[in-house]
Short mmCIF file of C-alpha atoms in Angstrom, two decimals:
data_model
loop_
_atom_site.label_atom_id
_atom_site.label_comp_id
_atom_site.label_asym_id
_atom_site.label_seq_id
_atom_site.Cartn_x
_atom_site.Cartn_y
_atom_site.Cartn_z
CA PHE A 176 -7.29 14.89 10.45
CA GLN A 177 -9.89 12.82 8.59
CA ALA A 178 -9.16 10.00 6.14
CA GLU A 179 -12.05 8.96 3.90
CA ASP A 180 -12.71 5.63 2.20
CA GLY A 181 -9.88 3.96 4.02
CA ILE A 182 -11.35 0.53 4.70
CA ARG A 183 -11.47 -1.51 1.49
CA ASP A 184 -14.03 -4.28 1.03
CA LEU A 185 -11.63 -6.78 -0.54
CA VAL A 186 -11.86 -9.57 2.00
CA ARG A 187 -13.71 -9.96 5.27
CA SER A 188 -12.01 -7.36 7.42
CA ARG A 189 -10.20 -8.52 10.52
CA GLY A 190 -9.93 -4.95 11.79
CA LEU A 191 -7.16 -2.39 11.58
CA GLY A 192 -5.27 -4.35 14.21
CA ASP A 193 -4.73 -7.27 11.84
CA VAL A 194 -5.04 -6.09 8.25
CA TYR A 195 -4.73 -2.32 7.94
CA LYS A 196 -2.66 -1.63 11.01
CA ARG A 197 0.49 -2.24 8.99
CA GLN A 198 -0.67 -0.36 5.88
CA ASP A 199 -0.94 3.31 5.02
CA VAL A 200 -4.65 3.49 5.90
CA GLY A 201 -3.86 2.80 9.54
CA MET A 202 -0.22 3.82 9.85
CA ILE A 203 -0.46 7.40 8.61
CA PRO A 204 -3.12 8.50 11.11
CA HIS A 205 -1.53 6.34 13.82
CA TYR A 206 1.83 8.07 13.62
CA LEU A 207 0.31 11.51 13.05
CA LYS A 208 -1.47 11.00 16.37
CA LYS A 209 1.37 9.27 18.18
CA ASN A 210 4.25 11.57 17.25
CA HIS A 211 2.62 14.78 16.00
CA ASN A 212 -0.43 15.33 18.21
CA PHE A 213 -3.05 14.97 15.49
CA ILE A 214 -6.50 13.78 16.45
CA CYS A 215 -7.43 11.33 13.70
CA SER A 216 -10.51 9.61 12.35
CA ILE A 217 -11.08 7.20 9.49
CA VAL A 218 -14.45 7.53 7.79
CA PHE A 219 -15.65 4.52 5.81
CA TYR A 220 -18.75 2.97 4.32
CA SER A 221 -20.41 0.12 6.17
CA GLY A 222 -20.52 -3.22 4.42
CA GLU A 223 -20.69 -6.95 5.13
CA ASN A 224 -16.90 -7.14 4.83
CA ASN A 225 -16.17 -4.71 7.66
CA ILE A 226 -18.90 -5.48 10.19
CA ASP A 227 -16.32 -6.61 12.77
CA LEU A 228 -14.47 -3.30 12.93
CA LYS A 229 -14.35 -1.66 16.34
CA GLU A 230 -15.20 1.99 16.97
CA GLU A 231 -11.57 2.73 17.78
CA GLU A 232 -8.22 1.10 17.07
CA LEU A 233 -4.69 2.45 17.47
CA GLY A 234 -6.28 5.47 19.13
CA ILE A 235 -8.03 6.31 15.85
CA SER A 236 -11.80 6.80 15.70
CA LEU A 237 -13.44 4.61 13.07
CA ILE A 238 -16.57 6.35 11.81
CA ARG A 239 -18.97 4.13 9.91
CA LEU A 240 -21.35 5.56 7.31
CA LYS A 241 -24.21 3.74 5.60
CA LYS A 242 -24.82 4.11 1.89
CA ASN A 243 -28.37 4.42 0.59
CA ILE A 244 -29.98 3.55 -2.74
CA LEU A 245 -30.00 7.21 -3.81
CA THR A 246 -26.20 7.24 -4.06
CA LYS A 247 -26.50 5.03 -7.17
CA LEU A 248 -28.35 7.70 -9.15
CA PRO A 249 -26.37 9.02 -12.15
CA PHE A 250 -24.77 12.40 -11.40
CA LEU A 251 -27.25 13.24 -8.61
CA GLY A 252 -26.02 10.30 -6.53
CA LYS A 253 -23.09 12.25 -5.13
CA PHE A 254 -25.47 14.77 -3.54
CA PHE A 255 -27.05 11.96 -1.50
CA ASP A 256 -23.68 10.52 -0.54
CA PRO A 257 -23.49 10.05 3.27
CA PHE A 258 -19.95 11.41 3.23
CA VAL A 259 -21.26 14.64 1.72
CA PHE A 260 -23.56 15.05 4.72
CA TYR A 261 -20.66 14.14 6.99
CA LEU A 262 -18.58 16.94 5.48
CA LEU A 263 -21.43 19.42 5.73
CA LYS A 264 -21.58 18.71 9.45
CA ASN A 265 -17.88 18.33 10.30
CA ALA A 266 -15.68 20.10 7.73
CA CYS A 267 -15.34 23.27 9.77
CA ASN A 268 -13.78 21.27 12.63
CA MET A 269 -11.15 19.58 10.47
CA ASP A 270 -7.63 20.77 9.65
CA VAL A 271 -6.78 18.12 7.07
CA LEU A 272 -8.88 15.93 4.79
CA MET A 273 -7.02 12.94 3.35
CA LEU A 274 -8.50 11.14 0.36
CA TYR A 275 -7.49 8.15 -1.74
CA HIS A 276 -7.22 7.56 -5.50
CA ILE A 277 -7.77 9.54 -8.68
CA LYS A 278 -11.55 9.49 -8.95
CA ARG A 279 -14.36 11.99 -9.45
CA ARG A 280 -15.65 11.58 -5.90
CA SER A 281 -12.24 12.56 -4.50
CA PHE A 282 -12.33 15.71 -6.60
CA PHE A 283 -15.88 16.51 -5.50
CA TYR A 284 -15.07 15.90 -1.80
CA ARG A 285 -12.09 18.24 -2.06
CA PHE A 286 -14.20 20.93 -3.70
CA LEU A 287 -16.94 20.66 -1.06
CA PHE A 288 -14.47 20.59 1.83
CA LYS A 289 -12.73 23.76 0.63
CA MET A 290 -16.09 25.49 0.14
CA LEU A 291 -16.90 24.73 3.77
CA ASN A 292 -13.43 25.24 5.21
CA LEU A 293 -11.24 27.47 3.09
CA SER A 294 -8.31 27.26 5.52
CA GLY A 295 -8.37 23.44 5.73
CA LYS A 296 -5.81 21.37 3.85
CA THR A 297 -6.48 18.54 1.45
CA TYR A 298 -4.17 15.58 0.82
CA LEU A 299 -4.71 13.01 -1.92
CA LYS A 300 -2.79 9.75 -1.70
CA LEU A 301 -2.71 8.69 -5.34
CA ASP A 302 -2.07 4.99 -4.64
CA THR A 303 -1.70 4.16 -8.32
CA SER A 304 0.51 1.98 -10.53
CA ILE A 305 2.84 2.43 -13.48
CA PRO A 306 0.36 0.88 -15.98
CA HIS A 307 -2.25 3.41 -14.84
CA LEU A 308 0.24 6.26 -15.19
CA LYS A 309 1.22 5.11 -18.66
CA ASN A 310 -2.45 5.18 -19.62
CA LEU A 311 -2.84 8.73 -18.27
CA GLN A 312 0.20 9.83 -20.29
CA ARG A 313 -1.23 8.13 -23.35
CA MET A 314 -4.45 10.10 -22.90
CA LYS A 315 -2.48 13.33 -22.62
CA ASP A 316 -0.58 12.57 -25.83
CA SER A 317 -3.70 11.34 -27.61
CA GLY A 318 -5.41 13.19 -30.43
CA ASN A 319 -8.77 12.03 -29.12
CA ARG A 320 -10.75 15.06 -27.94
CA ALA A 321 -12.74 13.19 -25.30
CA GLU A 322 -9.57 11.75 -23.76
CA LYS A 323 -7.86 15.13 -23.93
CA ARG A 324 -10.78 16.72 -22.12
CA GLU A 325 -10.80 14.01 -19.45
CA ILE A 326 -7.06 14.14 -18.74
CA ASN A 327 -7.09 17.95 -18.64
CA ASN A 328 -9.88 17.75 -16.06
CA ILE A 329 -7.85 15.26 -14.00
CA ILE A 330 -4.74 17.46 -14.14
CA LYS A 331 -6.76 20.54 -13.19
CA ASN A 332 -8.32 18.82 -10.18
CA LEU A 333 -5.07 17.26 -8.95
CA SER A 334 -3.38 20.66 -8.98
CA LYS A 335 -5.99 21.98 -6.53
CA PHE A 336 -5.01 19.65 -3.69
CA ASP A 337 -2.57 21.09 -1.17
CA ILE A 338 -0.58 17.85 -1.31
CA ILE A 339 -0.70 14.80 -3.55
CA SER A 340 1.69 11.91 -3.08
CA ALA A 341 3.03 8.96 -5.02
CA GLU A 342 4.80 5.96 -3.50
CA THR A 343 7.87 5.40 -5.67
CA PRO A 344 10.43 7.66 -7.39
CA GLU A 345 9.37 6.39 -10.81
CA GLU A 346 5.73 7.21 -10.10
CA CYS A 347 6.75 10.70 -8.94
CA GLU A 348 8.81 11.23 -12.08
CA ARG A 349 5.95 10.16 -14.33
CA PHE A 350 3.41 12.23 -12.41
CA GLN A 351 5.65 15.29 -12.57
CA LYS A 352 5.95 14.90 -16.33
CA LEU A 353 2.18 14.57 -16.55
CA LEU A 354 1.23 17.37 -14.15
CA ASN A 355 4.18 19.78 -13.92
CA THR A 356 3.10 20.70 -10.40
CA ASP A 357 4.73 21.71 -7.13
CA ASN A 358 2.29 19.92 -4.79
CA LEU A 359 3.58 16.41 -5.55
CA LYS A 360 5.48 14.59 -2.78
CA HIS A 361 7.17 11.22 -2.50
CA ILE A 362 5.56 9.33 0.40
CA PRO A 363 6.51 5.64 0.24
CA VAL A 364 4.96 2.77 2.18
CA GLY A 365 6.83 1.72 5.27
CA PHE A 366 7.14 -0.92 7.96
CA ASP A 367 5.93 -0.43 11.52
CA ASP A 368 9.03 -1.43 13.47
CA GLU A 369 7.50 -0.16 16.71
CA GLY A 370 4.67 -2.69 16.66
CA PRO A 371 4.40 -5.16 19.56
CA ASP A 372 4.73 -8.24 17.34
CA VAL A 373 8.01 -7.31 15.63
CA PRO A 374 10.87 -9.66 16.57
CA ASP A 375 14.55 -8.81 16.50
CA THR A 376 15.90 -9.33 13.00
CA LEU A 377 17.81 -12.60 12.74
CA GLU A 378 21.39 -12.59 11.57
CA PHE A 379 21.79 -14.06 8.10
CA GLU A 380 23.49 -17.20 9.42
CA LYS A 381 20.50 -17.98 11.64
CA LYS A 382 18.03 -17.79 8.78
CA GLU A 383 16.78 -20.87 6.92
CA ASN A 384 16.89 -21.81 3.26
CA ILE A 385 13.37 -20.60 2.56
CA ILE A 386 12.01 -18.79 -0.49
CA LEU A 387 8.91 -16.91 0.64
CA THR A 388 6.14 -15.17 -1.26
CA ALA A 389 3.09 -13.50 0.26
CA GLY A 390 -0.13 -12.12 -1.15
CA ARG A 391 -3.47 -13.24 -2.54
CA ILE A 392 -2.44 -16.61 -3.91
CA GLY A 393 -4.01 -17.33 -7.28
CA SER A 394 -5.13 -13.77 -8.07
CA ARG A 395 -4.31 -12.41 -11.51
CA GLN A 396 -2.37 -9.54 -9.98
CA LYS A 397 -0.02 -11.71 -7.91
CA ASN A 398 0.63 -14.23 -10.73
CA SER A 399 1.32 -17.16 -8.39
CA GLU A 400 1.53 -19.49 -11.39
CA MET A 401 4.82 -17.88 -12.39
CA MET A 402 6.35 -18.83 -9.05
CA LEU A 403 5.08 -22.40 -9.17
CA ASP A 404 6.14 -22.93 -12.79
CA ALA A 405 9.64 -21.62 -12.09
CA VAL A 406 10.10 -23.85 -9.04
CA LYS A 407 9.21 -27.05 -10.89
CA LYS A 408 11.98 -26.31 -13.42
CA ILE A 409 14.82 -26.27 -10.89
CA ASP A 410 16.52 -28.48 -8.30
CA LEU A 411 15.64 -26.98 -4.91
CA LYS A 412 18.38 -28.99 -3.16
CA GLY A 413 16.62 -28.95 0.19
CA TRP A 414 15.31 -25.38 0.01
CA LYS A 415 11.68 -24.79 0.95
CA VAL A 416 9.21 -22.63 -0.96
CA ILE A 417 6.37 -21.12 1.08
CA LEU A 418 3.39 -19.29 -0.40
CA ALA A 419 1.59 -17.36 2.34
CA GLY A 420 -1.73 -15.61 1.88
CA LEU A 421 -5.41 -15.98 1.22
CA ILE A 422 -5.94 -18.55 -1.55
CA GLU A 423 -8.46 -17.66 -4.25
CA LYS A 424 -11.31 -20.20 -4.33
CA ASP A 425 -10.78 -21.12 -7.97
CA PHE A 426 -7.08 -21.76 -7.38
CA PHE A 427 -7.40 -24.81 -5.15
CA GLY A 428 -7.88 -26.99 -8.23
CA ASN A 429 -4.61 -25.62 -9.65
CA ILE A 430 -2.79 -26.58 -6.46
CA GLU A 431 -4.18 -30.11 -6.53
CA GLU A 432 -3.18 -30.52 -10.18
CA TYR A 433 0.28 -29.06 -9.46
CA TYR A 434 1.00 -31.69 -6.83
CA LYS A 435 -0.32 -34.46 -9.10
CA GLU A 436 2.09 -33.42 -11.83
CA ASN A 437 4.97 -32.78 -9.40
CA PRO A 438 4.50 -35.20 -6.46
CA LYS A 439 8.04 -34.69 -5.14
CA LEU A 440 7.34 -30.98 -4.58
CA LYS A 441 4.86 -31.84 -1.82
CA GLU A 442 7.91 -32.09 0.44
CA SER A 443 9.29 -28.67 -0.47
CA VAL A 444 6.48 -26.39 -1.72
CA PHE A 445 3.99 -25.36 0.97
CA PHE A 446 0.85 -23.22 1.02
CA ALA A 447 0.65 -21.54 4.42
CA GLY A 448 -2.79 -19.99 3.91
CA ASN A 449 -3.91 -16.65 5.28
CA ILE A 450 -1.74 -15.85 8.31
CA THR A 451 -3.65 -13.32 10.40
CA ASN A 452 -1.30 -13.50 13.37
CA ARG A 453 1.31 -10.77 12.86
CA LYS A 454 3.85 -12.45 15.10
CA GLU A 455 3.61 -15.65 13.07
CA LEU A 456 3.88 -13.83 9.75
CA TYR A 457 6.86 -11.74 10.83
CA SER A 458 8.56 -14.87 12.13
CA LEU A 459 8.19 -16.35 8.64
CA TYR A 460 9.75 -13.27 7.03
CA ASN A 461 12.47 -13.34 9.64
CA LYS A 462 13.64 -16.91 9.07
CA SER A 463 13.42 -16.74 5.25
CA ARG A 464 16.49 -15.88 3.19
CA VAL A 465 14.73 -14.95 -0.05
CA PHE A 466 11.50 -13.13 -0.76
CA CYS A 467 9.98 -13.44 -4.22
CA LEU A 468 7.30 -11.22 -5.77
CA THR A 469 5.87 -12.19 -9.17
CA SER A 470 3.12 -9.57 -9.51
CA ARG A 471 1.92 -8.26 -12.85
CA TRP A 472 1.35 -4.84 -11.28
CA GLU A 473 1.56 -3.14 -7.88
CA SER A 474 1.24 0.35 -6.48
CA PHE A 475 4.02 -0.16 -3.91
CA ALA A 476 3.74 -3.74 -2.54
CA THR A 477 3.85 -3.53 1.25
CA VAL A 478 5.35 -7.02 1.36
CA LEU A 479 8.61 -5.66 -0.10
CA ALA A 480 9.01 -3.23 2.79
CA GLU A 481 8.27 -6.05 5.24
CA ALA A 482 10.67 -8.52 3.64
CA SER A 483 13.53 -6.02 3.37
CA PHE A 484 13.13 -5.08 7.04
CA PHE A 485 14.02 -8.66 7.94
CA GLY A 486 16.94 -8.73 5.51
CA ASP A 487 15.38 -11.06 2.93
CA TYR A 488 17.05 -11.00 -0.46
CA ILE A 489 14.46 -9.57 -2.87
CA VAL A 490 13.68 -11.21 -6.20
CA SER A 491 10.88 -9.28 -7.85
CA THR A 492 9.25 -8.40 -11.11
CA ARG A 493 9.71 -4.78 -12.17
CA THR A 494 6.66 -3.50 -10.39
CA GLY A 495 5.75 -1.39 -7.38
CA ALA A 496 8.71 -0.35 -5.24
CA ALA A 497 10.98 -3.19 -6.38
CA GLU A 498 13.43 -0.90 -8.19
CA ASP A 499 13.56 1.52 -5.26
CA ILE A 500 14.02 -1.10 -2.54
CA THR A 501 16.64 -3.08 -4.50
CA GLN A 502 18.34 0.08 -5.77
CA ASN A 503 17.49 -0.87 -9.32
CA GLY A 504 18.64 -4.45 -8.82
CA ARG A 505 21.96 -3.66 -7.12
CA ILE A 506 21.03 -5.30 -3.79
CA GLY A 507 18.36 -7.64 -5.16
CA THR A 508 17.34 -9.09 -8.51
CA LEU A 509 14.72 -7.65 -10.85
CA ILE A 510 13.02 -9.90 -13.37
CA GLU A 511 10.71 -9.14 -16.22
CA ILE A 512 6.97 -9.58 -15.74
CA GLU A 513 5.79 -13.04 -16.90
CA ASP A 514 9.39 -14.24 -17.51
CA THR A 515 9.22 -17.64 -15.80
CA ASP A 516 12.51 -18.86 -17.28
CA MET A 517 14.36 -15.83 -15.94
CA LEU A 518 12.89 -16.41 -12.48
CA ALA A 519 13.87 -20.08 -12.56
CA CYS A 520 17.41 -19.13 -13.59
CA VAL A 521 17.76 -16.57 -10.77
CA LEU A 522 16.41 -18.92 -8.09
CA SER A 523 18.69 -21.69 -9.31
CA LYS A 524 21.72 -19.37 -9.09
CA ILE A 525 20.77 -18.41 -5.53
CA ILE A 526 20.39 -22.04 -4.48
CA ASN A 527 23.70 -22.99 -6.13
CA GLY A 528 25.54 -20.05 -4.56
CA GLU A 529 26.25 -18.32 -7.88
CA ILE A 530 24.46 -15.28 -6.46
CA ASN A 531 25.95 -14.59 -3.03
CA ILE A 532 22.90 -13.24 -1.22
CA ARG A 533 24.82 -13.05 2.08
CA LYS A 534 26.81 -10.03 0.92
CA PHE A 535 23.62 -8.00 0.36
CA TYR A 536 22.05 -8.74 3.74
CA ASN A 537 23.53 -5.84 5.75
CA GLU A 538 22.79 -3.24 3.11
CA THR A 539 19.22 -4.50 2.67
CA VAL A 540 18.61 -4.13 6.39
CA ARG A 541 20.30 -0.72 6.52
CA ARG A 542 18.35 0.63 3.56
CA SER A 543 15.09 -0.55 5.12
CA ARG A 544 15.84 1.41 8.30
CA GLU A 545 16.86 4.52 6.38
CA GLY A 546 14.02 4.76 3.90
CA PHE A 547 11.09 2.48 4.70
CA LEU A 548 9.97 2.88 8.32
CA TRP A 549 6.61 4.47 9.05
CA ALA A 550 7.67 6.87 11.81
CA PRO A 551 10.13 8.93 9.69
CA ILE A 552 7.92 8.66 6.60
CA VAL A 553 4.95 10.15 8.46
CA ALA A 554 7.25 12.76 10.05
CA ARG A 555 8.04 13.98 6.52
CA LEU A 556 4.33 14.11 5.70
CA ALA A 557 3.63 16.04 8.91
CA GLY A 558 6.32 18.49 7.83
CA PHE A 559 4.67 18.95 4.44
CA LEU A 560 1.31 19.53 6.13
CA SER A 561 2.94 22.21 8.27
CA GLU A 562 4.97 23.96 5.57
CA ARG A 563 2.32 26.62 5.02
CA PRO A 564 0.24 27.31 8.14
CA VAL A 565 -3.44 26.62 7.59
CA ASN A 566 -4.20 30.11 8.92
CA ALA A 567 -1.86 32.18 11.04
CA ASN A 568 -4.83 33.68 12.90
CA ARG A 569 -6.51 30.34 13.59
CA GLN A 570 -5.24 27.87 16.17
CA ASN A 571 -4.89 24.27 15.12
CA VAL A 572 -8.08 22.37 15.99
CA SER A 573 -6.05 19.39 17.17
CA GLU A 574 -4.09 21.53 19.65
CA GLU A 575 -7.25 23.18 20.97
CA THR A 576 -8.96 19.84 21.46
CA ILE A 577 -5.94 18.38 23.24
CA LYS A 578 -5.82 21.35 25.62
CA ARG A 579 -9.53 21.03 26.39
CA LYS A 580 -9.10 17.33 27.13
CA ASN A 581 -6.05 17.96 29.34
CA ASN A 582 -7.93 20.61 31.29
CA GLY A 583 -10.81 18.22 31.85
#
C-alpha cells in the first residue's frame, strides 16, 4: 500500500506523530497495517517544511523524494516528476496506490500505475468541499464548451479508479449526481481512540463552562473574526472562550485591537496558541462543554470528530461534516456561514440554559463511537479494497512479504 503526496507543506511539520498521526494521511495506513496486515509507505516531496520527518513513524515508511527544476516545465514536467520514476521502479511490487485530490497529476499517476501493474488497485481520496462540488456541477450544467470538455475529462478519469471516496453523505450525494458511478464510497474522517494520549471522557457534570474552537486562528477559512464578534455581543456570565491553534502572523494586530476595544474580555477570552502536545489538546477538548466551528468551508473538519468524541456540544456553520455529526442539527446547532448574530444568539441561549446541552451529551458520545472512530472506518475501507481480488492467481504482496520476514 503506497500513499502519495500525503505530507502537506502548510506549516513546519512536527512529524506524523504530532500533526498527521490523527488525520487520514497517517491513520489510514496505520490501521491498514495494524489491523489488516498491510505493509504501508507514504511517499512525499521533500521541502523546508518537512525536514524534521523521520524515516518511519507508526510503523509506516516515510519515503522522501526531491523535486527538480524540470518538473516545472509545461506538460513535459510530469515526465521528469520524481514520483513517476518511483512508480517505474516500484509499481509492480504494490497492491494499492492511494492518491489525494482531483488533479491532473493524480489522473496521470493512476494511468501510469495501471500500465505498470494491471492487477494493482487505485484509490483516490477526493478530500474536497461542497463549494468545489457546486462548481463542478456548474461546469457540467454549463453551456461553455471548454468547461464541458474539462468536466467530462474529470468524470472520465474518476470513473477509472477502483475506489474513490468522499467524507460526508452530502458530498457523496453530490458526487453521485455528478458522476453516476459505482466506485464511490463514503469514508469519513475519524478519531484515533486507541492513541496513547487519549484520556477517559469526562462525564458532563465534571466538564467546565468552556467554549472551545480550534484551527488556524485568523485564516480566511476558519473565520475567527465571527467567533470574536459574536462573543463581544453577549454576557458570558463566567464562561471562558478558548481559541486554540496556530495564529496567523497578520492576525496578532487584530487580537491587540480586540482587547483594546473590549478590555473586560481579557479575563474570559483566551488564545492558547498552537498546542502540539496531544495530551494537552485532548484535555482541553475533554473539559470543554461546547465546541464552536465558524469556518467558511471545510472538507470534513477533523476537529468536529475530536470534539464529539469528548462529548462537546457542537455549534458549527453548515460546512464539512457538521450536518452529519450533529444529525442535521438534532444533537447540535447549525448556523449559517458568516451569520454572527445567529452565533451570538445560540451561544447566549446555551449560557442562559435555554438550550439544554446536557441532554445531548450521551447521544453525542454514542454517535462518535458508532460512526467516527478510525479503526472501524479503515476496516470498511479494507473491505472495499478486498471486494474484488486483485488477481486470484497472484498472492497478495503484503502477505508474501510478511511471511518472508517471519521466516527470517
